[in-house]
Every structure is written in C-alpha cells, then in structure tokens.
Short mmCIF file of C-alpha atoms in Angstrom, two decimals:
data_model
loop_
_atom_site.label_atom_id
_atom_site.label_comp_id
_atom_site.label_asym_id
_atom_site.label_seq_id
_atom_site.Cartn_x
_atom_site.Cartn_y
_atom_site.Cartn_z
CA MET A 29 82.94 98.23 122.90
CA SER A 30 81.52 97.92 126.36
CA ASP A 31 81.32 100.55 129.01
CA GLU A 32 85.09 100.85 128.68
CA SER A 33 84.70 102.86 125.48
CA TYR A 34 86.48 106.17 125.14
CA ALA A 35 86.94 108.75 122.54
CA LYS A 36 89.57 111.38 122.84
CA GLY A 37 88.35 114.75 121.56
CA SER A 38 90.80 117.02 119.83
CA THR A 39 90.78 119.97 117.44
CA CYS A 40 92.77 120.75 114.34
CA ASP A 41 92.76 123.65 112.01
CA GLY A 42 91.92 121.89 108.81
CA ASP A 43 90.40 123.09 105.44
CA ARG A 44 88.48 119.91 104.50
CA ASN A 45 86.35 120.71 101.46
CA SER A 46 83.63 118.24 100.95
CA LYS A 47 81.55 118.92 97.86
CA LYS A 48 77.96 117.81 97.89
CA GLU A 49 76.09 117.12 94.68
CA VAL A 50 72.25 116.64 94.42
CA THR A 51 70.54 114.80 91.63
CA GLU A 52 66.87 114.61 90.98
CA PRO A 53 67.55 115.73 93.77
CA VAL A 54 69.84 113.16 95.30
CA ASP A 55 72.46 113.86 98.03
CA ILE A 56 75.58 112.12 96.81
CA SER A 57 77.92 113.32 99.63
CA ASN A 58 77.42 109.98 101.51
CA ALA A 59 75.58 107.94 98.91
CA GLY A 60 76.74 104.53 97.77
CA SER A 61 80.40 104.48 98.61
CA LEU A 62 82.50 101.80 97.12
CA HIS A 63 82.82 99.45 100.07
CA THR A 64 86.53 98.38 100.30
CA LYS A 65 88.23 96.61 103.22
CA TYR A 66 91.79 97.09 104.01
CA THR A 67 94.21 94.81 105.51
CA THR A 68 96.88 95.65 108.23
CA ASN A 69 99.51 95.44 105.59
CA LEU A 70 99.55 98.78 103.91
CA MET A 71 100.77 98.58 100.30
CA LEU A 72 102.86 101.66 99.58
CA PRO A 73 102.43 103.27 96.14
CA VAL A 74 105.31 102.53 93.86
CA ILE A 75 106.16 105.64 91.91
CA GLU A 76 108.62 105.17 89.18
CA TYR A 77 110.97 107.82 87.91
CA SER A 78 113.42 108.18 84.99
CA LEU A 79 117.04 107.35 85.41
CA VAL A 80 117.83 110.63 83.81
CA SER A 81 116.37 113.24 86.28
CA ALA A 82 115.18 116.75 85.52
CA SER A 83 116.89 117.78 88.80
CA PRO A 84 120.60 118.01 89.53
CA PRO A 85 122.29 114.81 90.92
CA GLY A 86 122.28 114.49 94.57
CA PHE A 87 122.85 111.99 97.30
CA VAL A 88 120.47 110.95 100.03
CA SER A 89 121.18 108.69 103.10
CA LEU A 90 119.39 105.42 103.70
CA GLU A 91 117.94 107.08 106.80
CA GLU A 92 116.38 109.78 104.69
CA ILE A 93 114.92 107.30 102.21
CA MET A 94 113.43 105.33 105.11
CA LYS A 95 112.00 108.42 106.69
CA ALA A 96 110.35 109.47 103.49
CA ALA A 97 108.93 105.90 103.01
CA ASN A 98 107.43 106.03 106.45
CA SER A 99 105.95 109.56 105.70
CA VAL A 100 104.31 108.20 102.56
CA SER A 101 102.97 105.20 104.52
CA ARG A 102 101.48 107.35 107.26
CA MET A 103 100.23 109.87 104.59
CA ALA A 104 98.40 107.00 102.79
CA LEU A 105 96.91 105.73 105.91
CA ALA A 106 95.57 109.16 106.98
CA HIS A 107 94.23 109.65 103.49
CA ASP A 108 92.38 106.38 103.50
CA ILE A 109 90.72 107.14 106.87
CA ALA A 110 89.79 110.61 105.71
CA VAL A 111 88.18 109.88 102.35
CA ASP A 112 86.68 106.44 103.06
CA ASP A 113 83.96 106.08 105.63
CA ASP A 114 84.10 102.25 105.28
CA PHE A 115 87.84 102.08 105.89
CA GLN A 116 88.64 99.37 108.37
CA LEU A 117 91.56 97.02 109.18
CA GLU A 118 91.15 93.34 109.08
CA LYS A 119 93.27 90.31 109.69
CA VAL A 120 95.64 89.38 106.72
CA ASP A 121 94.90 85.84 105.46
CA LEU A 122 97.91 84.66 103.38
CA PRO A 123 97.15 82.75 100.28
CA SER A 124 96.50 79.02 100.71
CA GLY A 125 99.49 77.00 99.75
CA SER A 126 101.84 80.01 99.58
CA ILE A 127 105.34 79.70 100.97
CA GLN A 128 104.59 82.49 103.56
CA LYS A 129 101.57 80.71 104.94
CA THR A 130 103.39 77.44 105.05
CA ILE A 131 106.23 78.86 106.93
CA LYS A 132 103.96 80.75 109.32
CA ASP A 133 101.78 77.69 109.96
CA ILE A 134 104.86 75.55 110.65
CA ALA A 135 106.33 78.08 113.06
CA HIS A 136 103.14 78.55 114.89
CA GLN A 137 102.34 74.89 115.13
CA ALA A 138 105.80 74.22 116.36
CA PHE A 139 105.37 76.59 119.24
CA TRP A 140 102.14 74.88 120.35
CA ASP A 141 103.56 71.29 119.98
CA LEU A 142 106.57 72.39 122.12
CA LEU A 143 104.20 73.73 124.71
CA LYS A 144 102.30 70.55 124.89
CA GLU A 145 105.57 68.61 125.22
CA GLU A 146 106.59 70.87 128.17
CA PHE A 147 103.18 70.26 129.92
CA GLU A 148 103.65 66.47 129.44
CA ASP A 149 107.15 66.27 130.96
CA GLU A 150 107.72 64.97 134.37
CA PRO A 151 107.73 67.27 136.13
CA PRO A 152 106.06 69.73 133.83
CA ARG A 153 107.94 72.59 132.52
CA TYR A 154 106.43 76.02 131.99
CA ASP A 155 109.01 78.11 130.27
CA ARG A 156 106.85 78.75 127.23
CA ALA A 157 103.85 79.12 129.26
CA LEU A 158 105.39 81.92 131.15
CA THR A 159 106.30 83.71 127.92
CA LEU A 160 102.64 83.11 126.77
CA LEU A 161 101.18 84.58 129.87
CA GLU A 162 103.47 87.62 129.52
CA GLU A 163 102.33 88.10 125.90
CA ILE A 164 98.70 87.77 126.96
CA LYS A 165 99.18 90.34 129.58
CA GLU A 166 100.68 92.92 127.15
CA TRP A 167 98.01 92.19 124.63
CA LEU A 168 95.26 92.80 127.28
CA LEU A 169 96.73 96.07 128.41
CA SER A 170 96.96 97.15 124.74
CA LEU A 171 93.19 96.80 124.57
CA LEU A 172 92.60 99.35 127.18
CA LEU A 173 92.18 103.09 126.91
CA PRO A 174 94.11 105.62 129.00
CA HIS A 175 91.34 106.34 131.43
CA GLN A 176 90.74 102.67 132.31
CA THR A 177 93.32 102.70 135.14
CA ARG A 178 91.36 100.41 137.46
CA THR A 179 91.39 97.63 134.87
CA GLN A 180 95.02 98.23 134.03
CA GLN A 181 95.94 97.73 137.64
CA GLU A 182 93.58 94.66 137.89
CA ILE A 183 95.45 93.05 134.96
CA LYS A 184 98.78 93.80 136.53
CA ASP A 185 97.80 92.11 139.81
CA LYS A 186 96.05 89.18 138.38
CA LEU A 187 98.85 88.48 135.96
CA ASP A 188 101.76 89.24 138.14
CA ILE A 189 104.64 87.59 136.25
CA GLU A 190 106.86 87.51 139.35
CA LEU A 191 104.18 85.68 141.30
CA ILE A 192 103.59 83.27 138.51
CA ARG A 193 107.45 82.48 138.51
CA GLN A 194 107.12 81.74 142.22
CA GLN A 195 104.12 79.34 141.58
CA ILE A 196 106.10 77.57 138.85
CA ALA A 197 108.98 77.09 141.33
CA ALA A 198 106.61 75.97 143.97
CA GLY A 199 104.84 73.60 141.58
CA THR A 200 101.48 75.32 142.32
CA LEU A 201 100.71 77.01 138.98
CA ASP A 202 97.10 76.47 137.89
CA LEU A 203 96.88 77.50 134.28
CA HIS A 204 93.10 76.88 134.19
CA SER A 205 92.45 79.61 136.88
CA TYR A 206 94.47 82.03 134.79
CA SER A 207 92.61 81.14 131.60
CA GLN A 208 89.25 81.54 133.47
CA TYR A 209 90.18 85.14 134.46
CA ILE A 210 91.58 85.95 130.99
CA ILE A 211 88.39 84.74 129.32
CA SER A 212 86.22 86.67 131.66
CA LEU A 213 88.26 89.83 131.04
CA MET A 214 88.03 89.31 127.37
CA ALA A 215 84.22 88.86 127.68
CA ARG A 216 84.06 92.38 129.25
CA LEU A 217 86.31 94.00 126.72
CA CYS A 218 85.32 92.29 123.41
CA ALA A 219 82.85 93.64 120.78
CA PRO A 220 79.38 91.94 120.65
CA GLY A 221 80.45 90.23 117.41
CA ARG A 222 83.10 88.25 119.43
CA ASP A 223 80.67 86.79 122.08
CA ASP A 224 80.32 83.45 120.22
CA LYS A 225 84.08 82.97 120.17
CA ILE A 226 84.23 83.73 123.95
CA ARG A 227 81.57 81.07 124.55
CA GLU A 228 83.64 78.66 122.51
CA LEU A 229 86.68 79.37 124.70
CA THR A 230 84.72 78.83 127.84
CA ALA A 231 83.76 75.32 126.80
CA MET A 232 87.27 74.24 125.95
CA LYS A 233 89.04 71.76 128.28
CA ASP A 234 92.44 71.09 126.56
CA VAL A 235 94.83 73.78 127.90
CA VAL A 236 96.95 74.01 124.84
CA ALA A 237 93.99 74.38 122.61
CA LEU A 238 92.51 76.87 124.97
CA TYR A 239 95.44 79.23 125.03
CA LYS A 240 95.86 78.88 121.33
CA GLY A 241 92.18 80.04 120.91
CA ILE A 242 92.74 82.79 123.47
CA PHE A 243 95.63 84.16 121.31
CA GLU A 244 93.68 83.98 118.06
CA THR A 245 90.74 85.80 119.64
CA LEU A 246 92.99 88.47 121.24
CA GLU A 247 94.40 89.15 117.65
CA LEU A 248 91.00 89.81 116.45
CA MET A 249 90.10 91.94 119.41
CA ARG A 250 93.20 94.15 118.83
CA ILE A 251 91.90 94.68 115.27
CA ASP A 252 88.50 95.54 116.60
CA MET A 253 90.07 97.97 118.88
CA ALA A 254 92.09 99.59 116.16
CA ASN A 255 89.01 99.96 114.12
CA PHE A 256 87.15 101.45 117.00
CA THR A 257 89.98 103.93 117.52
CA ILE A 258 89.83 104.82 113.82
CA ARG A 259 86.05 105.45 114.08
CA MET A 260 86.34 107.73 117.00
CA SER A 261 89.31 109.60 115.54
CA ARG A 262 87.92 109.89 111.96
CA PRO A 263 86.58 113.50 112.45
CA HIS A 264 89.84 114.66 113.84
CA ILE A 265 91.90 112.94 111.06
CA ALA A 266 89.69 114.19 108.33
CA ALA A 267 89.97 117.76 109.65
CA CYS A 268 93.75 117.46 109.78
CA SER A 269 94.52 115.19 106.92
CA ILE A 270 94.83 117.88 104.16
CA GLU A 271 97.60 119.70 105.83
CA TYR A 272 99.15 116.39 107.06
CA GLU A 273 99.21 114.81 103.52
CA ARG A 274 100.58 117.99 102.10
CA SER A 275 103.48 117.97 104.59
CA LYS A 276 104.39 114.30 104.22
CA PHE A 277 104.19 114.58 100.35
CA GLU A 278 106.67 117.46 100.70
CA ASP A 279 109.00 114.94 102.63
CA TYR A 280 108.65 112.62 99.63
CA LEU A 281 109.55 115.17 97.14
CA LYS A 282 112.71 116.20 99.08
CA ILE A 283 114.29 112.86 98.45
CA THR A 284 112.78 111.96 95.10
CA PRO A 285 114.31 113.14 91.79
CA ASP A 286 111.54 114.89 89.85
CA GLY A 287 108.89 113.48 92.00
CA LEU A 288 106.12 115.15 90.07
CA ARG A 289 107.16 114.00 86.58
CA ASN A 290 104.06 111.94 85.92
CA THR A 291 101.84 114.62 87.41
CA ARG A 292 103.40 117.14 85.23
CA SER A 293 102.80 115.11 82.05
CA TRP A 294 99.21 114.40 83.16
CA LEU A 295 98.43 118.12 83.56
CA HIS A 296 100.31 119.35 80.55
CA ARG A 297 98.54 116.84 78.38
CA ASN A 298 95.17 118.08 79.51
CA ARG A 299 96.30 121.79 79.29
CA LYS A 300 97.06 121.31 75.67
CA GLU A 301 93.47 119.99 75.08
CA ASN A 302 92.10 123.06 76.70
CA GLN A 303 94.14 125.63 74.78
CA PRO A 304 92.15 125.59 71.54
CA SER A 305 89.01 126.50 73.38
CA ALA A 306 90.61 129.18 75.49
CA SER A 307 89.82 132.76 74.61
CA PRO A 308 92.58 134.99 73.27
CA GLY A 309 92.70 137.07 76.47
CA SER A 310 92.62 134.10 78.83
CA ASN A 311 95.69 133.26 80.87
CA ALA A 312 97.06 130.01 82.48
CA ALA A 313 95.59 130.96 85.92
CA GLN A 314 92.05 131.20 84.34
CA MET A 315 92.55 127.68 82.77
CA ILE A 316 93.44 125.94 85.95
CA PRO A 317 89.88 124.79 86.98
CA SER A 318 89.05 123.45 83.45
CA VAL A 319 92.48 121.72 83.17
CA LEU A 320 91.95 120.02 86.47
CA VAL A 321 88.48 118.89 85.67
CA ASP A 322 89.63 117.33 82.33
CA ALA A 323 92.56 115.82 84.13
CA PHE A 324 90.40 114.13 86.76
CA MET A 325 87.90 112.87 84.19
CA GLU A 326 90.80 111.34 82.31
CA LEU A 327 91.32 109.08 85.38
CA LEU A 328 87.83 107.62 84.80
CA SER A 329 88.85 106.51 81.29
CA TRP A 330 92.48 105.62 82.01
CA ASP A 331 93.86 103.03 79.65
CA GLY A 332 97.27 102.63 81.06
CA SER A 333 99.11 104.22 78.20
CA HIS A 334 100.57 106.91 80.50
CA PRO A 335 102.25 106.49 83.85
CA TRP A 336 99.90 107.09 86.80
CA PRO A 337 100.30 110.64 88.45
CA GLU A 338 102.15 110.66 91.78
CA THR A 339 99.58 113.00 93.30
CA VAL A 340 96.83 110.38 93.08
CA ALA A 341 98.96 107.37 93.80
CA VAL A 342 97.20 106.53 96.98
CA ASP A 343 93.83 106.60 95.13
CA GLU A 344 94.95 104.52 92.22
CA GLN A 345 92.89 101.44 93.38
CA ARG A 346 89.85 103.57 94.11
CA PHE A 347 89.84 105.03 90.65
CA SER A 348 90.25 101.55 89.27
CA GLU A 349 87.15 100.44 91.22
CA MET A 350 85.23 103.54 90.06
CA ARG A 351 86.10 102.68 86.39
CA GLN A 352 84.70 99.20 86.93
CA LYS A 353 81.62 100.58 88.58
CA LEU A 354 81.05 103.19 85.70
CA LYS A 355 81.53 100.46 83.16
CA GLY A 356 78.97 98.28 84.93
CA ILE A 357 76.46 101.07 85.04
CA GLN A 358 77.01 101.77 81.38
CA ILE A 359 76.48 97.99 80.39
CA LEU A 360 73.49 97.46 82.47
CA SER A 361 71.80 100.61 81.46
CA SER A 362 72.57 99.74 77.80
CA ILE A 363 70.95 96.40 78.27
CA VAL A 364 67.73 97.80 79.81
CA LEU A 365 67.48 100.50 77.08
CA VAL A 366 67.74 98.10 74.09
CA SER A 367 65.53 95.59 75.82
CA LEU A 368 62.60 98.02 76.35
CA ASN A 369 63.20 100.34 73.40
CA ARG A 370 60.66 98.42 71.15
CA ASP A 371 56.94 97.46 71.29
CA VAL A 372 56.77 93.98 72.60
CA GLY A 373 53.00 93.97 73.08
CA LEU A 374 52.81 95.08 76.71
CA GLN A 375 49.78 97.19 77.43
CA GLN A 376 51.58 98.91 80.29
CA LEU A 377 54.79 97.96 82.13
CA PRO A 378 54.22 96.22 85.39
CA PRO A 379 55.38 98.12 88.48
CA ASP A 380 58.67 96.15 89.19
CA PHE A 381 59.25 95.08 85.51
CA ARG A 382 62.15 97.44 84.83
CA ASN A 383 63.75 96.67 88.18
CA ASN A 384 63.28 92.88 87.51
CA VAL A 385 65.04 93.26 84.13
CA LYS A 386 67.90 95.24 85.59
CA ASP A 387 68.33 92.96 88.75
CA HIS A 388 68.30 89.70 86.68
CA ALA A 389 70.70 91.10 84.03
CA ALA A 390 72.96 92.29 86.86
CA ILE A 391 73.17 88.83 88.37
CA ILE A 392 74.02 87.25 85.11
CA LEU A 393 76.46 89.95 84.13
CA GLY A 394 78.41 89.58 87.30
CA ASP A 395 81.87 91.23 87.02
CA ALA A 396 82.05 90.86 83.22
CA ARG A 397 83.43 93.93 81.76
CA SER A 398 85.78 93.16 78.89
CA THR A 399 84.76 92.37 75.32
CA GLU A 400 85.83 88.81 75.74
CA GLU A 401 83.86 88.34 79.00
CA LEU A 402 80.81 90.08 77.48
CA GLU A 403 80.77 87.85 74.47
CA THR A 404 80.30 84.92 76.98
CA VAL A 405 77.56 86.33 79.16
CA LEU A 406 75.52 88.65 77.01
CA PRO A 407 73.65 85.84 75.16
CA ASN A 408 72.54 84.53 78.52
CA VAL A 409 71.42 88.06 79.56
CA GLY A 410 69.49 88.25 76.30
CA ARG A 411 67.60 85.03 76.93
CA GLN A 412 66.81 86.12 80.56
CA VAL A 413 65.47 89.41 79.25
CA VAL A 414 63.19 87.47 76.80
CA GLU A 415 62.05 85.35 79.69
CA ASP A 416 61.24 88.45 81.80
CA ILE A 417 59.29 90.00 78.83
CA ASN A 418 57.25 86.79 78.22
CA LYS A 419 56.44 86.52 81.87
CA ALA A 420 55.12 90.08 82.00
CA LEU A 421 53.14 89.39 78.69
CA LYS A 422 51.73 86.22 80.24
CA SER A 423 50.57 88.28 83.39
CA GLN A 424 48.55 90.42 80.95
CA ASP A 425 47.12 87.46 78.96
CA ALA A 426 49.05 88.59 76.03
CA SER A 427 50.84 86.40 73.33
CA GLU A 428 54.61 85.77 74.01
CA LEU A 429 57.29 87.37 71.92
CA SER A 430 57.58 86.02 68.35
CA GLU A 431 60.68 84.26 67.30
CA GLU A 432 61.74 87.22 65.25
CA ASN A 433 61.47 89.61 68.26
CA LYS A 434 63.35 87.15 70.60
CA LYS A 435 66.18 86.92 68.08
CA LEU A 436 66.24 90.71 67.58
CA ILE A 437 66.36 91.42 71.38
CA ILE A 438 69.17 88.83 71.94
CA ALA A 439 71.14 90.15 68.97
CA GLU A 440 70.90 93.78 70.14
CA ILE A 441 72.06 92.88 73.61
CA TRP A 442 74.86 90.73 72.35
CA ALA A 443 75.97 93.73 70.02
CA LEU A 444 76.68 95.68 73.28
CA ARG A 445 79.94 93.69 73.55
CA HIS A 446 81.62 96.16 71.29
CA PRO A 447 82.86 99.43 72.97
CA ASP A 448 81.99 101.44 69.87
CA ASN A 449 78.37 100.18 69.85
CA ARG A 450 76.23 103.30 69.34
CA VAL A 451 73.99 102.73 72.46
CA MET A 452 77.11 102.11 74.71
CA GLU A 453 78.71 105.32 73.31
CA ILE A 454 75.60 107.43 74.06
CA ILE A 455 75.37 106.09 77.62
CA HIS A 456 78.99 106.53 78.30
CA SER A 457 78.81 110.14 76.98
CA ARG A 458 75.84 110.95 79.20
CA LEU A 459 77.49 109.45 82.25
CA MET A 460 80.86 111.28 81.70
CA ASP A 461 78.96 114.54 81.14
CA PHE A 462 77.13 114.03 84.39
CA LEU A 463 80.34 113.36 86.39
CA LYS A 464 82.01 116.29 84.81
CA GLN A 465 79.22 118.69 85.72
CA VAL A 466 79.44 117.29 89.30
CA ILE A 467 83.13 118.11 89.77
CA SER A 468 82.88 121.39 87.98
CA ASN A 469 80.21 122.85 90.23
CA GLU A 470 81.88 125.27 92.72
CA VAL A 471 79.05 125.09 95.10
CA ALA A 472 76.43 122.28 95.77
CA ARG A 473 73.53 122.52 93.36
CA PRO A 474 71.02 120.06 92.06
CA THR A 475 72.37 117.96 89.08
CA GLN A 476 69.96 116.18 86.74
CA ILE A 477 70.36 112.48 86.36
CA PRO A 478 71.22 111.80 82.67
CA MET A 479 68.19 111.21 80.44
CA GLY A 480 67.03 107.49 80.26
CA LEU A 481 69.00 106.62 83.38
CA SER A 482 66.73 107.31 86.23
CA LEU A 483 66.51 103.46 87.00
CA PHE A 484 70.16 103.73 87.99
CA LYS A 485 69.82 106.91 90.05
CA SER A 486 71.23 105.33 93.34
CA GLU A 487 74.17 103.79 91.49
CA ILE A 488 75.09 106.94 89.62
CA ALA A 489 74.49 109.15 92.70
CA GLY A 490 76.85 106.82 94.76
CA LEU A 491 79.59 106.85 92.06
CA ALA A 492 79.29 110.59 91.73
CA GLY A 493 79.52 111.24 95.52
CA ARG A 494 82.51 109.03 95.71
CA PHE A 495 84.25 110.74 92.71
CA ALA A 496 83.42 114.22 93.99
CA ARG A 497 84.79 113.52 97.42
CA LEU A 498 88.11 112.17 96.19
CA VAL A 499 88.56 115.08 93.61
CA SER A 500 87.67 117.74 96.17
CA HIS A 501 90.11 116.19 98.74
CA ASN A 502 92.97 115.78 96.26
CA ARG A 503 92.59 119.38 94.89
CA ALA A 504 92.71 120.70 98.47
CA VAL A 505 95.96 118.85 99.13
CA PHE A 506 97.83 119.60 95.85
CA ALA A 507 96.29 122.84 94.66
CA GLN A 508 99.49 124.70 94.77
CA HIS A 509 101.55 122.09 92.86
CA TYR A 510 98.69 121.90 90.25
CA ALA A 511 98.65 125.63 89.82
CA ASN A 512 102.52 125.89 89.44
CA ILE A 513 102.57 123.03 86.88
CA ILE A 514 99.55 124.30 84.83
CA GLN A 515 101.09 127.73 84.61
CA GLU A 516 104.61 126.49 83.64
CA GLY A 517 105.64 127.81 80.24
CA ALA A 518 102.28 129.70 79.83
#
C-alpha cells in the first residue's frame, strides 16, 4: 500500500490462549507454519448427521438454515485468519477445460467483442463503455479507506457519470483521457508488486485491450486490498475469534439435529481408552485433559474409519496437511538413520554430509507417502545415498563402498516402504510422544527434540508449533462442550 494505508484500531475482550513450546530450546509458537493459500471461494465444511436424530423432530425454515450456513461461513473465515498467519485470499483460477471456465471465458469475451463493435459503429456507440466506467468508478472507490475523503471526491469528480453522458451526447467523449487518469490513480493505489502491470497498461494503445487490462488489474488490486485489511485486522480478529466462533457454532447447533454426534463419538472413544489407566478415585472431570490430549493425537493418525468431528471441521484440511508433513519427517529421518547407522569407512562425517543426504533424499522422495509410491521412489533414494557416501569417501581418499554394502543400504532403505518397518515404527513413536508432550504441557517449557532427530529440528518444531496452536485455539472455543460430553454417563 502507498501513503493511503490505514489501519483501524479496535479492542475486544478475548481469551486467546496461544501455547508456546520450546525444543532444544526451539520456539515453536511461530516456527515453520504450513503455508497454505486460500481462494476467495470459501468451502464450507459438510457435516453429516444421521436420518434418525437423537433429538426430538422439529422444523426449521429456509431462512434459519441460510442464516446458520452464513454463520458457519463467517466462523470459518474468522478462524482461518486467527490461526493462520499465512492466510490470504487469491484469485480463483477455474480448471482449464472445465465447463465453468468455458462459460466464463465465452461470456467475458462476448462483452469485449460487443464493446469493440460499438466503438466501430458509425457513429460510435458508448452504452457498454458507460457501464464500464461506472463499474471502474465503483471499484476504485472500493479500494479506498474511510479516511481518504479527498481521493474519494477526486474520483467522483473525474468520473462524473452524468458529465460522461453529456460528452457522449455531444460526441466529445475521449476514452483515452479517462484511461490515463484511471491508470495514474491505480499507480498511486496499487501494491509495489503490481507496478509492472501498471507499466504494461501505460504502453497499451488499443482501447478495448486497455480497458480489459484495467479491469483485470483492478480485480487483483481488490484482492490485495482485502489481504491488506486482513493483515491489519488480524490482531483484533484473533482477540475476538474465540468468542465469535463459539457464538456462531451455537447458531449452527440450534438448527442441526444432534450437531455434535461425531464429536461425541470421538471423545467417548478416547475416554474409554483412558478409563483403564484412571485411578479408582478419579472422576470424569479429572479425566478431561488426558481424554482431550488423546483425542487430538488421534487426529494426527486419522484413517477415515470414523466420521470427522464437527468441532474440528474447519481444520480438517490443516490436520490432513500435518499428517502428510509428519509422515514426510518420519520417512526422511528413517532414511537418514538407516543410511548412516553402519560403518561405511568414513574417518569422520564431513560438516554438511548429513544435510546433503537429507536434502537429496527429500528431493527424490517428493510427495510420496503411500506404500505404492514409496516402492517406486525408495530405490532411487537408496542409489542417491550410496552416491553421497561414495562422494564423501572420495573426499577422504578412502575406498568406495563395496557392492555388498551398496546392496545392504539400498535394501534397508527400500524396506522402509512398509508401515510396520521397525525403524519407521520407532521414529513414529518418538514423534508422537514428542507432540503429545507438547500439547500436554499446561505452561510453556523446554521440550527435548526426540533422540536421533536433531537433524529435523526445524521441521519438527514447525509442525509442533502449528499443532499446539490449533489445539489450544480449539480447546478454548469448545471447552464447555468437551467437558459436558466427556462427563456424560460418568
């Protein structure tokens, strides 16, 4: 933004609990978040419920349903902004070749073709040009902040629609002069990243292509403005989001039969697992923290055999991404462990040797996570590890790996494709124990990186920070519902 930037300050009584965890010591409160961009089309969570409700039958109006749907949509948006520092809107690009994109492209092109035909008529017609300038005027005004009254008035004066109508009637309309003003104003208002686009517009001569470019650039600028507003409002939204999400979820529950059915099943399942270890004198209230910890840990190993809990519906994609990230750390660390867990003849490991093995393996591994995918890529990983070891041996004037050692290393790496591989199981157990400890701590305290995984300190700390933030926020929003459900039938 230029000098026209503006941030509206506000306060809100909010109880945002952000848990910080440190490892080795590492601050995970802001570390390595999973960077995810969001489109302007917000996908609402679809929450299924049984045809046979646990609640008495009732009737709701379409207006009530739409109101609740809007509440969930607003709740999801507020939640995304509050828990994700990287949240941003971006233009939706429809899939190439899709019906939607085809229809959109045809409709848009038809407008610009008709505009060109109107300009080429004798005398020229400006019906669509007038509509175009009205739209541009409104879009420019939408880019301004409330205190920019002088610029608002300037736009209203320069793009006076009544005056433009008079110019059309008199045959004196000069679209190029209007485009020059519009582009100069856009140059003042746009983010630095749009400067190249503005220069492209300045060089255009064809009036139809020019106004088409203006429209496309204004669309991007509106998204920039929305993201700027989000960044400026994030502290306020974060402070208020817990109470806001709680309120909107209550709206959803009012019109949804048994709206916590999946959540109840999720918590009861983990309560049963906690009961054998509970002391004879313990009660349900004392079990709440441990049940919740186990329940949230289950989300990191979710296999889809149970319906997803309603209270974490807006974070389903985030948990899926974290599971993929966790699996990636598990596989990579297992590769490094089996690769370097034998005497290969190196007098001492070169400074960057471990990182090189890790980085090269990560490139070849890519997004492969399933057994089938690993069967394909792990042999290539094994050969790359052998190459890295031989390169290190050569730098020390040592003999290369024997054929037997080469085959052993490649075979051990290929064996990691099996989920029940002993090395994979050990690494997974250490990672899960670490993450469980992170969300079990009631106050911030140093948490030791799992043994043998220091090479992955930043990745583990980033994942733990993301996980702890989501858990802390979710517990703050739904604490009362969770307590009620866990204590049911106790």
